[in-house]
GROMACS .gro file of C-alpha atoms in nm:
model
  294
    1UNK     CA    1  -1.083  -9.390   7.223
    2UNK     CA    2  -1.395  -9.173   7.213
    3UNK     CA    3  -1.499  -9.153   6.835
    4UNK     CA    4  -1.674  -8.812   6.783
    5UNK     CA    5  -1.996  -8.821   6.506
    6UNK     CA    6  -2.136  -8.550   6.310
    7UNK     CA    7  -2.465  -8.644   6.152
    8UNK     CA    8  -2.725  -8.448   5.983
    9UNK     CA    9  -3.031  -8.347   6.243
   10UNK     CA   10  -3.359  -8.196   6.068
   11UNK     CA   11  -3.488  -8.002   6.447
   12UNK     CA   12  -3.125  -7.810   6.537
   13UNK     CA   13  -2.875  -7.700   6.323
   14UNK     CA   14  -2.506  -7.926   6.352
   15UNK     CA   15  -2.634  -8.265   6.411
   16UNK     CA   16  -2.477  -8.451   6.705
   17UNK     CA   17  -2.209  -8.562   6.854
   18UNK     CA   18  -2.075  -8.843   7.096
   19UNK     CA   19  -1.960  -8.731   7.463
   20UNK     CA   20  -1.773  -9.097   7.517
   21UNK     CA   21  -2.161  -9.322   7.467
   22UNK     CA   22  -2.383  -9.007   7.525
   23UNK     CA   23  -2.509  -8.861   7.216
   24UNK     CA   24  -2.603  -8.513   7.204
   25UNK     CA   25  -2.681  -8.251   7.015
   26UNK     CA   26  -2.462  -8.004   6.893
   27UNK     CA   27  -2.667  -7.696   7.006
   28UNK     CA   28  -2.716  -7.674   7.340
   29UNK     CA   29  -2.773  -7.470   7.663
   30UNK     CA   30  -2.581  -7.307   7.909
   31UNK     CA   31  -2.781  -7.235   8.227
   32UNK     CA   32  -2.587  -6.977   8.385
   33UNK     CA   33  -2.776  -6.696   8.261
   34UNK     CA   34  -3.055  -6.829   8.492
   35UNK     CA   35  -2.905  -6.739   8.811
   36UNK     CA   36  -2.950  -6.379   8.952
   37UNK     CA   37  -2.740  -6.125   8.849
   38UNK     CA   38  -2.384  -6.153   8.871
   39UNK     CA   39  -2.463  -6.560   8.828
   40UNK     CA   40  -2.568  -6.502   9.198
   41UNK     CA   41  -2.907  -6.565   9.396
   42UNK     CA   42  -3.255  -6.672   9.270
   43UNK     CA   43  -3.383  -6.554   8.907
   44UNK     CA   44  -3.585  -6.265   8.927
   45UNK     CA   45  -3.877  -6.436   8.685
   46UNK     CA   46  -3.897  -6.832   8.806
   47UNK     CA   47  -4.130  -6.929   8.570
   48UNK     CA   48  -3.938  -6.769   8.318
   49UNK     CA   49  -3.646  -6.958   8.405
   50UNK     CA   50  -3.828  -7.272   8.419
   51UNK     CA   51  -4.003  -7.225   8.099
   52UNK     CA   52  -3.693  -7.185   7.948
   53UNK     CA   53  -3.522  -7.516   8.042
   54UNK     CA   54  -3.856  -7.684   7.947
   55UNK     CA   55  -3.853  -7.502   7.602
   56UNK     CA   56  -3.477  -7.599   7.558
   57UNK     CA   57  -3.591  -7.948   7.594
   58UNK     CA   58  -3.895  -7.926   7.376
   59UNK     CA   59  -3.654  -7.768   7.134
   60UNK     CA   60  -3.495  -8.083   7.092
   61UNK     CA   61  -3.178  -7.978   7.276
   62UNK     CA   62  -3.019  -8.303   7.467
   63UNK     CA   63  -2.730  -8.108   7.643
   64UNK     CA   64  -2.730  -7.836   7.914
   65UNK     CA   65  -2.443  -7.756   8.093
   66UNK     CA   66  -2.482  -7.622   8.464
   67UNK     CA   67  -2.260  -7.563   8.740
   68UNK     CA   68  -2.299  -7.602   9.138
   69UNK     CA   69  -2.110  -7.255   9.149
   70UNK     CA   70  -2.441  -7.072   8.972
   71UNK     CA   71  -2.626  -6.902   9.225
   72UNK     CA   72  -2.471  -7.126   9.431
   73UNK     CA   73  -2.664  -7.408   9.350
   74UNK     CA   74  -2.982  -7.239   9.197
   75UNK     CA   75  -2.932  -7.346   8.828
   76UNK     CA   76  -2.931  -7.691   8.912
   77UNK     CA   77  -3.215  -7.694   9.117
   78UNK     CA   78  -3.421  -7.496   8.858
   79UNK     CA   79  -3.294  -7.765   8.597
   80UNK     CA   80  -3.417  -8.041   8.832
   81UNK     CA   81  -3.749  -7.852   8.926
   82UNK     CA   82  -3.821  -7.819   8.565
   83UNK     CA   83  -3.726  -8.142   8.416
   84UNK     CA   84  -3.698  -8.402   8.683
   85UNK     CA   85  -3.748  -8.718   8.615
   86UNK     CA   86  -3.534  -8.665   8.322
   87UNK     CA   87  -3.630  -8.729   7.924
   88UNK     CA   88  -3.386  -9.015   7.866
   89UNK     CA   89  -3.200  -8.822   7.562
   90UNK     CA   90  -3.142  -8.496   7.812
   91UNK     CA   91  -2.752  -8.512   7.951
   92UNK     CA   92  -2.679  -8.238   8.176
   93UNK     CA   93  -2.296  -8.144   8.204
   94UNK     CA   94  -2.192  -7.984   8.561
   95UNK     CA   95  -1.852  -7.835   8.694
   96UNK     CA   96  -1.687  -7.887   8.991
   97UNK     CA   97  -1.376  -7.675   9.096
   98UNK     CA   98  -1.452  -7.360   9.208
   99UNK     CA   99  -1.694  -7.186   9.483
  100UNK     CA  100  -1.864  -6.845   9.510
  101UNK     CA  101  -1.790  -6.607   9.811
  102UNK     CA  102  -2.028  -6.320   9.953
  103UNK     CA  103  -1.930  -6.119   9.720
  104UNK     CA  104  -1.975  -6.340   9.380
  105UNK     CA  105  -1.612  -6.406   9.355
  106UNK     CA  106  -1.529  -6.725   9.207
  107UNK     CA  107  -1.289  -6.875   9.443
  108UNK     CA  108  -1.113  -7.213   9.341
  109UNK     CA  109  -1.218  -7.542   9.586
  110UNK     CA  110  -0.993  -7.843   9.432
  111UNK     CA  111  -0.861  -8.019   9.702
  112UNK     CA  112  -0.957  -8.370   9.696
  113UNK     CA  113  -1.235  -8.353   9.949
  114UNK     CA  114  -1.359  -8.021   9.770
  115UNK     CA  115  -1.433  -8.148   9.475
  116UNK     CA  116  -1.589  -8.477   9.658
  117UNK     CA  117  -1.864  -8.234   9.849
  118UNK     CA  118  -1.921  -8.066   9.532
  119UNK     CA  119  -1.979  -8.363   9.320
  120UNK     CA  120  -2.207  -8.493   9.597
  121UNK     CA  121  -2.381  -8.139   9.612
  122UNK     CA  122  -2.436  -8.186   9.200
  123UNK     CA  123  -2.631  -8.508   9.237
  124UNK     CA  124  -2.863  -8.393   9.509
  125UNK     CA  125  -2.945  -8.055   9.349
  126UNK     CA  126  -3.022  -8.243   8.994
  127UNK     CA  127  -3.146  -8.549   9.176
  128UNK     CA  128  -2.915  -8.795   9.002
  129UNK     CA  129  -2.773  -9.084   9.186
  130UNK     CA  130  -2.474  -9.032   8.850
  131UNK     CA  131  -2.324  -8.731   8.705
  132UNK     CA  132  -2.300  -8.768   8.323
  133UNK     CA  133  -2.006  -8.532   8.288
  134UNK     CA  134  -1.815  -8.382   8.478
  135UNK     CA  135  -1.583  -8.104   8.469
  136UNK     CA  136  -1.314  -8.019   8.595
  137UNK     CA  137  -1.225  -7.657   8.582
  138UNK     CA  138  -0.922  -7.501   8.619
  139UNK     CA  139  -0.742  -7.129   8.596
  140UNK     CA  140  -0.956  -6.859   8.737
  141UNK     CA  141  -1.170  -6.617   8.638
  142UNK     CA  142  -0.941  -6.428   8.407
  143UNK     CA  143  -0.785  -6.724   8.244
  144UNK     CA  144  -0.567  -7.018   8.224
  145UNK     CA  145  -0.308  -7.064   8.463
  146UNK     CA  146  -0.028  -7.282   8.385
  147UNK     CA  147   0.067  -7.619   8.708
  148UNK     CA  148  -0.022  -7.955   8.710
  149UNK     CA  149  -0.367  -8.081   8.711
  150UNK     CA  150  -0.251  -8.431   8.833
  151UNK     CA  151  -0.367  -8.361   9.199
  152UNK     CA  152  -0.729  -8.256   9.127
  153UNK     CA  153  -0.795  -8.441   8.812
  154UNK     CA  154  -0.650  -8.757   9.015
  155UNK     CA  155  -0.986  -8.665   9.240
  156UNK     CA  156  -1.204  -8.718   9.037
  157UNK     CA  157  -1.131  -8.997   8.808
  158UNK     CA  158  -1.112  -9.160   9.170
  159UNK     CA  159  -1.504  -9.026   9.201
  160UNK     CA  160  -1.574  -9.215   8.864
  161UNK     CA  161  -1.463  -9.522   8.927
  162UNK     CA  162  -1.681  -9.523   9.252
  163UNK     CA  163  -1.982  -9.507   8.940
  164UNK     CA  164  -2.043  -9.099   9.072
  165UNK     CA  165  -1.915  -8.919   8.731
  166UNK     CA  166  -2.007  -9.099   8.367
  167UNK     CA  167  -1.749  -8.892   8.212
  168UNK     CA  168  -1.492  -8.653   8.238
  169UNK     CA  169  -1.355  -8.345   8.065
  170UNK     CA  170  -1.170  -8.017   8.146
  171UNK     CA  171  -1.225  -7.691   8.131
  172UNK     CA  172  -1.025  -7.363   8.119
  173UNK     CA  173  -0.692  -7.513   8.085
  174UNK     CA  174  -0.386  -7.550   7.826
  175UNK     CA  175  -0.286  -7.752   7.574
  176UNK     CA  176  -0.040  -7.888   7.847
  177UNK     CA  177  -0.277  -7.926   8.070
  178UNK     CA  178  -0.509  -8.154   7.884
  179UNK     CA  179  -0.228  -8.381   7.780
  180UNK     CA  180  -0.162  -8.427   8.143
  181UNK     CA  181  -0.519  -8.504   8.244
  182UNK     CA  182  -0.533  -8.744   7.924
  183UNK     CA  183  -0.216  -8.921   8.093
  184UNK     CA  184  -0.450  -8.959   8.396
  185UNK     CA  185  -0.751  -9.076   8.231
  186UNK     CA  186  -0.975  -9.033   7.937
  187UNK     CA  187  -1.218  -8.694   7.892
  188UNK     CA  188  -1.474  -8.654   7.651
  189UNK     CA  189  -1.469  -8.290   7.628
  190UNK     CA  190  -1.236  -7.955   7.745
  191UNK     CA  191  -1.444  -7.659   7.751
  192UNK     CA  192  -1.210  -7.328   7.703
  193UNK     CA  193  -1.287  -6.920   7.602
  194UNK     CA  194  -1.273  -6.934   7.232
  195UNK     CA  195  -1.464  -6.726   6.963
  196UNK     CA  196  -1.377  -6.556   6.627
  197UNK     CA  197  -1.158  -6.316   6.754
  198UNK     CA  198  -1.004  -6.503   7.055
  199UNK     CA  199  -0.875  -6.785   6.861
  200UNK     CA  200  -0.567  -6.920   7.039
  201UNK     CA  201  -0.713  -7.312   7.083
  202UNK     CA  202  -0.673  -7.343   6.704
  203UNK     CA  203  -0.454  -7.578   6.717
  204UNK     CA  204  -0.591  -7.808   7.014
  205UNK     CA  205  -0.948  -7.775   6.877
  206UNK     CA  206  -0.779  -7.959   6.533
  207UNK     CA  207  -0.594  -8.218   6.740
  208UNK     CA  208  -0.959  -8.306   6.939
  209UNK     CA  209  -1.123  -8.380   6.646
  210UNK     CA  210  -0.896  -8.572   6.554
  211UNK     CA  211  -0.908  -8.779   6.868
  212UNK     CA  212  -1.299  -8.751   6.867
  213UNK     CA  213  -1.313  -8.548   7.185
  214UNK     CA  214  -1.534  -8.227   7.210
  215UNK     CA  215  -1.449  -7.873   7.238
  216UNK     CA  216  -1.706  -7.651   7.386
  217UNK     CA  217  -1.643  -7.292   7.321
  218UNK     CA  218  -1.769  -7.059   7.638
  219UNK     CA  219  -1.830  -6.654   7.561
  220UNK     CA  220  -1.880  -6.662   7.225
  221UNK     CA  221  -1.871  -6.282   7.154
  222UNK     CA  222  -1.649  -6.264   7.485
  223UNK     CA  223  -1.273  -6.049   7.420
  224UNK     CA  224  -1.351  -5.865   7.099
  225UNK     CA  225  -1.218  -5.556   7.051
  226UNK     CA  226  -1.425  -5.249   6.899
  227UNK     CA  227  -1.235  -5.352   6.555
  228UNK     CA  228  -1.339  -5.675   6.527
  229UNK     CA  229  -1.700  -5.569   6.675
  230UNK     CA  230  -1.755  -5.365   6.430
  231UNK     CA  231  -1.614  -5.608   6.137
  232UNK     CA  232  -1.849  -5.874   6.295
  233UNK     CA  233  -2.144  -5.665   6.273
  234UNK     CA  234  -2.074  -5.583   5.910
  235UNK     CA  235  -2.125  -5.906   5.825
  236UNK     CA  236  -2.414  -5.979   6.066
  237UNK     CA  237  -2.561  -5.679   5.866
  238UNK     CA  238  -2.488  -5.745   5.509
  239UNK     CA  239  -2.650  -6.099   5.578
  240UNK     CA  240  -2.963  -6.011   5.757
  241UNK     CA  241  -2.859  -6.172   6.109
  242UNK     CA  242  -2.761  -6.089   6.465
  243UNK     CA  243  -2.368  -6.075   6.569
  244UNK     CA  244  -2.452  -6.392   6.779
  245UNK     CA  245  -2.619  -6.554   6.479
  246UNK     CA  246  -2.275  -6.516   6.287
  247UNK     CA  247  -2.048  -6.589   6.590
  248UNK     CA  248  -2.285  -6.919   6.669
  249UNK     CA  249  -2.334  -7.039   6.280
  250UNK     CA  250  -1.948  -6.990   6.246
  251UNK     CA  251  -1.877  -7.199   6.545
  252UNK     CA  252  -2.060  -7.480   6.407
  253UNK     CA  253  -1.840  -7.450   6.100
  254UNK     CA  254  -1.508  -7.405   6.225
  255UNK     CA  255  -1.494  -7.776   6.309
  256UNK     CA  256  -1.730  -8.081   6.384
  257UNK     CA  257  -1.632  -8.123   6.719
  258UNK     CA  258  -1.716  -7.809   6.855
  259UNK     CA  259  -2.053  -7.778   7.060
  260UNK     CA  260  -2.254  -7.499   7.111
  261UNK     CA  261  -2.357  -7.359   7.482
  262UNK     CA  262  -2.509  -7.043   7.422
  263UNK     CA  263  -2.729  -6.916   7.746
  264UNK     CA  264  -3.017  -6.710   7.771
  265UNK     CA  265  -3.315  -6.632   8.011
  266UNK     CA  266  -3.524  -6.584   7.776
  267UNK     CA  267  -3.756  -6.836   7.568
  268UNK     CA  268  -3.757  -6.614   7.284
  269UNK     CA  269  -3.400  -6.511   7.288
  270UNK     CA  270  -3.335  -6.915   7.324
  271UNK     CA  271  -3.515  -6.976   6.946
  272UNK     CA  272  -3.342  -6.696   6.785
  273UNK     CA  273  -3.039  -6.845   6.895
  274UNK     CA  274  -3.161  -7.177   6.756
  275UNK     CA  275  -3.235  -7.098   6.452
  276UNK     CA  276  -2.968  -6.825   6.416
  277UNK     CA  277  -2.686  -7.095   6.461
  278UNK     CA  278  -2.830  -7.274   6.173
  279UNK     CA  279  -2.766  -6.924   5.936
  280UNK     CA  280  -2.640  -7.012   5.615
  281UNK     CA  281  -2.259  -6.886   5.560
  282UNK     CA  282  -2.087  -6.895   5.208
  283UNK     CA  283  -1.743  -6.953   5.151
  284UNK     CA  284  -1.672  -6.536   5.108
  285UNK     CA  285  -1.821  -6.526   5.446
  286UNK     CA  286  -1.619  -6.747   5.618
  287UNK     CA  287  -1.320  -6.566   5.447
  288UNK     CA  288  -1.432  -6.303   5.598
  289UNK     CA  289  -1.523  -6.310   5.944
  290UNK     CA  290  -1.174  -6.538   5.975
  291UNK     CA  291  -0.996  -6.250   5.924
  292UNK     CA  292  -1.120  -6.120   6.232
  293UNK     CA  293  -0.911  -6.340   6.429
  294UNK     CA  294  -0.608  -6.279   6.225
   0.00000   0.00000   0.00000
């Protein structure tokens, strides 16, 4: 069984953690932000985009998670234009399971030979001859959708054991759903919408820990409503900090497991969320802003 860690780091705030033998640091960076609008097309400021990835890095950051489906394809060739060869603590985390059409949709691709081409697409973009992680994703782009993930997930352990995938996880699926993919074979991580208001992977977040598997939280000021907006802000306000400084530093506390993908295009917007996520809440605090998802 994967054993989870959560030791003290003096450069990013919430230590580590253990994806399966890859240790990485709590805070990370999501890279879809560095995609064109819509998470389509080129970035309208390259450099910008590549100076961002380099600064995540230089940061200290040792997890960026990336998809074939941004752009298509243009986050991970940024990420390998900007980092290739690769620092030897950097992991990169990808996703497979889903293609864009003309439009931007976000059309599912999980059939077994669909998830082979994109898995193949992954390593030449990034220039890896191995995937660290690997994804599966599931749902669509408004949610969860119940069904068996036996067929897909099936894929790519069979992808893994040909020494293309390091590890594997799931993302944007049900409690159900990752007990049936554990079934299959081991994951490291399941990657789901969750923030303080939308707070209905309570429970499975608890039962990870406790198996030493990662949770990594995606939108985390995504589904509030005006109410809780304005109840987050209040606190943001009475403490001297941005909503995302709150919503990222309470994150970190909710549980040990959870890991942090906030994205940005923007080098300065990337160390305020660095340090922000590292903002000091007391136990009235915490009180508090859990009420919001009451």
């Amino acid at each position: 069984m994967n054993t989870g860690t959560h030791t003290p780091s003096t450069a990013l705030p919430g230590g580590t953690w253990l994806l399966g033998d890859l240790t990485v640091t709590r805070f990370g960076y999501g890279a879809m932000q560095l995609a064109g609008p819509g998470v389509m097309g080129p970035p309208a400021d390259p450099d910008g985009a590549l100076a961002v990835l380099r600064e995540a890095v230089g940061l200290g950051i040792t997890h960026i998670d990336t998809a074939g489906a941004y752009g298509p394809r243009v986050t991970n060739r940024l990420i390998r234009e900007a980092l290739h060869p690769y620092p030897a603590p950097l992991h990169l985390v990808t996703k497979v399971g889903a293609v864009r059409d003309e439009r931007g949709g976000w059309i599912p691709a999980r059939r077994p030979e669909e998830l082979r081409d994109a898995v193949h697409q992954n390593l030449e973009d990034l220039g890896l001859a191995s995937l660290d992680v690997v994804n599966l994703r599931l749902g669509d782009a408004q949610g969860t959708l119940p069904g068996s993930v036996a067929e897909p997930f099936e894929a790519v352990v069979e992808l893994q054991r040909q020494g293309l995938i390091r590890h594997l996880g799931v993302s944007n699926v049900t409690p159900e759903q990752v007990a049936e993919a554990q079934s299959i074979a081991p994951i490291v991580c399941v990657q789901n919408m969750y923030n303080l208001a939308y707070r209905q992977d309570d429970e499975l977040i608890d039962a990870l820990a406790g198996q030493g598997i990662a949770y990594v939280p995606f939108f985390p000021l995504g589904g509030f409503s005006p109410l809780q907006s304005t109840a987050l802000s209040a606190v943001a306000t009475r403490l001297g900090a941005t909503p995302m400084s709150v919503a990222l530093a309470w994150l970190l506390r909710r549980s040990p497991n959870i890991l942090l993908i906030p994205g940005t295009s923007s080098v300065a917007h990337l160390r305020e969320n660095a340090e922000g996520a590292g903002l000091p809440l007391s136990d009235d605090d915490l009180a508090e802003l859990d009420r919001i998802g009451g």
